[in-house]
Amino acid sequence: HPFEIGHPLEDGEKVTVGNLEVTAFAVPGHTAGSGAFLTQGVLYLGDAAMISSDQKVLGPAKPFSTDAAQGVASLKHLAEELQSRSSELKLLATAHTGGLAAGPGALGAVQ
């Protein structure tokens, strides 16, 4: 690997990057180390989730994931974790399928 991880983030850990507070969440399934990151009302999901053409949250793409079923379970668990912060969550952002203006409810309905 061309880099070394000096401090792996724990589920729910908050870090400050510049002037941003970022909360990290574990969402294994796409890969064992998949994470989501919440800052300024945006939950960055990377490849851990996709948004369908009819604006539904889907789990990670099965052909490119180590355990897609675990990925769906991780996203549902994350929705539960974020329920108490629902007023803070404004946008779900994925790596390849865009974003969705939604809160934890949309994430909890993952298919």
PDB file of C-alpha atoms in Angstrom:
ATOM      1  CA  HIS A   1       0.000   0.000   0.000  1.00  0.00           C
ATOM      2  CA  PRO A   2       1.282   3.461  -0.763  1.00  0.00           C
ATOM      3  CA  PHE A   3       0.106   4.794   2.616  1.00  0.00           C
ATOM      4  CA  GLU A   4      -0.127   3.780   6.235  1.00  0.00           C
ATOM      5  CA  ILE A   5      -3.184   4.212   8.458  1.00  0.00           C
ATOM      6  CA  GLY A   6      -1.974   5.865  11.623  1.00  0.00           C
ATOM      7  CA  HIS A   7      -5.303   5.970  13.456  1.00  0.00           C
ATOM      8  CA  PRO A   8      -8.202   3.765  12.316  1.00  0.00           C
ATOM      9  CA  LEU A   9     -11.497   5.448  13.200  1.00  0.00           C
ATOM     10  CA  GLU A  10     -13.951   3.710  15.511  1.00  0.00           C
ATOM     11  CA  ASP A  11     -17.702   3.552  14.908  1.00  0.00           C
ATOM     12  CA  GLY A  12     -19.178   6.850  16.123  1.00  0.00           C
ATOM     13  CA  GLU A  13     -15.808   8.533  16.584  1.00  0.00           C
ATOM     14  CA  LYS A  14     -15.698  12.280  15.948  1.00  0.00           C
ATOM     15  CA  VAL A  15     -12.666  13.954  14.434  1.00  0.00           C
ATOM     16  CA  THR A  16     -11.949  17.496  13.378  1.00  0.00           C
ATOM     17  CA  VAL A  17     -10.642  18.060   9.859  1.00  0.00           C
ATOM     18  CA  GLY A  18      -9.764  21.700   9.342  1.00  0.00           C
ATOM     19  CA  ASN A  19     -12.851  23.466  10.672  1.00  0.00           C
ATOM     20  CA  LEU A  20     -15.197  20.508  10.080  1.00  0.00           C
ATOM     21  CA  GLU A  21     -16.377  18.057  12.701  1.00  0.00           C
ATOM     22  CA  VAL A  22     -16.761  14.637  11.059  1.00  0.00           C
ATOM     23  CA  THR A  23     -18.394  11.593  12.630  1.00  0.00           C
ATOM     24  CA  ALA A  24     -17.295   8.203  11.300  1.00  0.00           C
ATOM     25  CA  PHE A  25     -19.604   5.176  11.181  1.00  0.00           C
ATOM     26  CA  ALA A  26     -18.709   1.561  10.419  1.00  0.00           C
ATOM     27  CA  VAL A  27     -20.804   0.103   7.584  1.00  0.00           C
ATOM     28  CA  PRO A  28     -19.114  -3.195   6.660  1.00  0.00           C
ATOM     29  CA  GLY A  29     -20.472  -5.118   3.710  1.00  0.00           C
ATOM     30  CA  HIS A  30     -19.119  -3.506   0.572  1.00  0.00           C
ATOM     31  CA  THR A  31     -15.767  -4.224   2.180  1.00  0.00           C
ATOM     32  CA  ALA A  32     -14.896  -5.154   5.756  1.00  0.00           C
ATOM     33  CA  GLY A  33     -13.621  -1.631   6.450  1.00  0.00           C
ATOM     34  CA  SER A  34     -16.370   0.373   4.748  1.00  0.00           C
ATOM     35  CA  GLY A  35     -17.266   3.593   6.488  1.00  0.00           C
ATOM     36  CA  ALA A  36     -19.734   6.439   6.242  1.00  0.00           C
ATOM     37  CA  PHE A  37     -18.946   9.983   7.313  1.00  0.00           C
ATOM     38  CA  LEU A  38     -21.366  12.660   8.542  1.00  0.00           C
ATOM     39  CA  THR A  39     -20.487  16.341   8.378  1.00  0.00           C
ATOM     40  CA  GLN A  40     -22.520  19.488   7.839  1.00  0.00           C
ATOM     41  CA  GLY A  41     -25.744  17.539   7.302  1.00  0.00           C
ATOM     42  CA  VAL A  42     -24.331  15.279   4.585  1.00  0.00           C
ATOM     43  CA  LEU A  43     -23.819  11.554   5.132  1.00  0.00           C
ATOM     44  CA  TYR A  44     -21.106  10.387   2.730  1.00  0.00           C
ATOM     45  CA  LEU A  45     -21.742   6.699   2.067  1.00  0.00           C
ATOM     46  CA  GLY A  46     -19.225   6.003  -0.689  1.00  0.00           C
ATOM     47  CA  ASP A  47     -19.810   2.543  -2.175  1.00  0.00           C
ATOM     48  CA  ALA A  48     -21.712   1.332   0.904  1.00  0.00           C
ATOM     49  CA  ALA A  49     -25.009   2.364  -0.708  1.00  0.00           C
ATOM     50  CA  MET A  50     -26.582   3.330  -4.013  1.00  0.00           C
ATOM     51  CA  ILE A  51     -29.586   5.478  -4.960  1.00  0.00           C
ATOM     52  CA  SER A  52     -31.974   3.893  -7.460  1.00  0.00           C
ATOM     53  CA  SER A  53     -33.570   5.775 -10.355  1.00  0.00           C
ATOM     54  CA  ASP A  54     -36.806   5.919  -8.334  1.00  0.00           C
ATOM     55  CA  GLN A  55     -34.945   7.565  -5.405  1.00  0.00           C
ATOM     56  CA  LYS A  56     -34.736   4.577  -3.068  1.00  0.00           C
ATOM     57  CA  VAL A  57     -31.662   3.639  -1.048  1.00  0.00           C
ATOM     58  CA  LEU A  58     -30.097   0.349  -2.084  1.00  0.00           C
ATOM     59  CA  GLY A  59     -27.350  -1.608  -0.418  1.00  0.00           C
ATOM     60  CA  PRO A  60     -23.898  -2.030  -1.930  1.00  0.00           C
ATOM     61  CA  ALA A  61     -23.626  -3.551  -5.410  1.00  0.00           C
ATOM     62  CA  LYS A  62     -23.514  -7.333  -4.955  1.00  0.00           C
ATOM     63  CA  PRO A  63     -20.903  -8.077  -7.654  1.00  0.00           C
ATOM     64  CA  PHE A  64     -18.483  -5.607  -6.078  1.00  0.00           C
ATOM     65  CA  SER A  65     -19.040  -6.358  -2.398  1.00  0.00           C
ATOM     66  CA  THR A  66     -17.602  -8.870   0.018  1.00  0.00           C
ATOM     67  CA  ASP A  67     -20.977  -9.337   1.789  1.00  0.00           C
ATOM     68  CA  ALA A  68     -23.886  -7.330   0.327  1.00  0.00           C
ATOM     69  CA  ALA A  69     -26.369  -8.717   2.895  1.00  0.00           C
ATOM     70  CA  GLN A  70     -24.113  -7.467   5.691  1.00  0.00           C
ATOM     71  CA  GLY A  71     -23.980  -4.126   3.875  1.00  0.00           C
ATOM     72  CA  VAL A  72     -27.783  -3.838   3.984  1.00  0.00           C
ATOM     73  CA  ALA A  73     -27.794  -4.782   7.678  1.00  0.00           C
ATOM     74  CA  SER A  74     -25.083  -2.186   8.348  1.00  0.00           C
ATOM     75  CA  LEU A  75     -27.126   0.547   6.663  1.00  0.00           C
ATOM     76  CA  LYS A  76     -30.254  -0.365   8.645  1.00  0.00           C
ATOM     77  CA  HIS A  77     -28.211  -0.266  11.857  1.00  0.00           C
ATOM     78  CA  LEU A  78     -26.792   3.112  10.859  1.00  0.00           C
ATOM     79  CA  ALA A  79     -30.334   4.425  10.300  1.00  0.00           C
ATOM     80  CA  GLU A  80     -31.170   3.437  13.891  1.00  0.00           C
ATOM     81  CA  GLU A  81     -28.000   5.120  15.184  1.00  0.00           C
ATOM     82  CA  LEU A  82     -28.842   8.325  13.339  1.00  0.00           C
ATOM     83  CA  GLN A  83     -32.505   8.478  14.371  1.00  0.00           C
ATOM     84  CA  SER A  84     -31.708  10.761  17.311  1.00  0.00           C
ATOM     85  CA  ARG A  85     -29.835  13.078  14.918  1.00  0.00           C
ATOM     86  CA  SER A  86     -32.506  13.089  12.186  1.00  0.00           C
ATOM     87  CA  SER A  87     -32.885  16.879  12.185  1.00  0.00           C
ATOM     88  CA  GLU A  88     -29.159  17.144  11.426  1.00  0.00           C
ATOM     89  CA  LEU A  89     -29.163  14.797   8.405  1.00  0.00           C
ATOM     90  CA  LYS A  90     -30.131  16.519   5.142  1.00  0.00           C
ATOM     91  CA  LEU A  91     -28.483  14.565   2.311  1.00  0.00           C
ATOM     92  CA  LEU A  92     -27.322  11.012   1.635  1.00  0.00           C
ATOM     93  CA  ALA A  93     -24.403  11.059  -0.808  1.00  0.00           C
ATOM     94  CA  THR A  94     -23.091   7.995  -2.649  1.00  0.00           C
ATOM     95  CA  ALA A  95     -19.964   7.474  -4.719  1.00  0.00           C
ATOM     96  CA  HIS A  96     -21.568   6.587  -8.051  1.00  0.00           C
ATOM     97  CA  THR A  97     -25.325   7.169  -7.968  1.00  0.00           C
ATOM     98  CA  GLY A  98     -25.618  10.694  -6.655  1.00  0.00           C
ATOM     99  CA  GLY A  99     -27.395  11.998  -3.622  1.00  0.00           C
ATOM    100  CA  LEU A 100     -30.806  11.980  -2.040  1.00  0.00           C
ATOM    101  CA  ALA A 101     -32.285  14.705   0.148  1.00  0.00           C
ATOM    102  CA  ALA A 102     -33.432  12.418   2.948  1.00  0.00           C
ATOM    103  CA  GLY A 103     -32.969  11.485   6.565  1.00  0.00           C
ATOM    104  CA  PRO A 104     -32.482   8.224   8.438  1.00  0.00           C
ATOM    105  CA  GLY A 105     -35.920   6.909   7.430  1.00  0.00           C
ATOM    106  CA  ALA A 106     -34.834   6.534   3.797  1.00  0.00           C
ATOM    107  CA  LEU A 107     -31.651   4.827   4.945  1.00  0.00           C
ATOM    108  CA  GLY A 108     -33.634   2.443   7.181  1.00  0.00           C
ATOM    109  CA  ALA A 109     -35.813   1.424   4.217  1.00  0.00           C
ATOM    110  CA  VAL A 110     -32.744   0.189   2.328  1.00  0.00           C
ATOM    111  CA  GLN A 111     -33.383  -2.697  -0.064  1.00  0.00           C
TER     112      GLN A 111
END
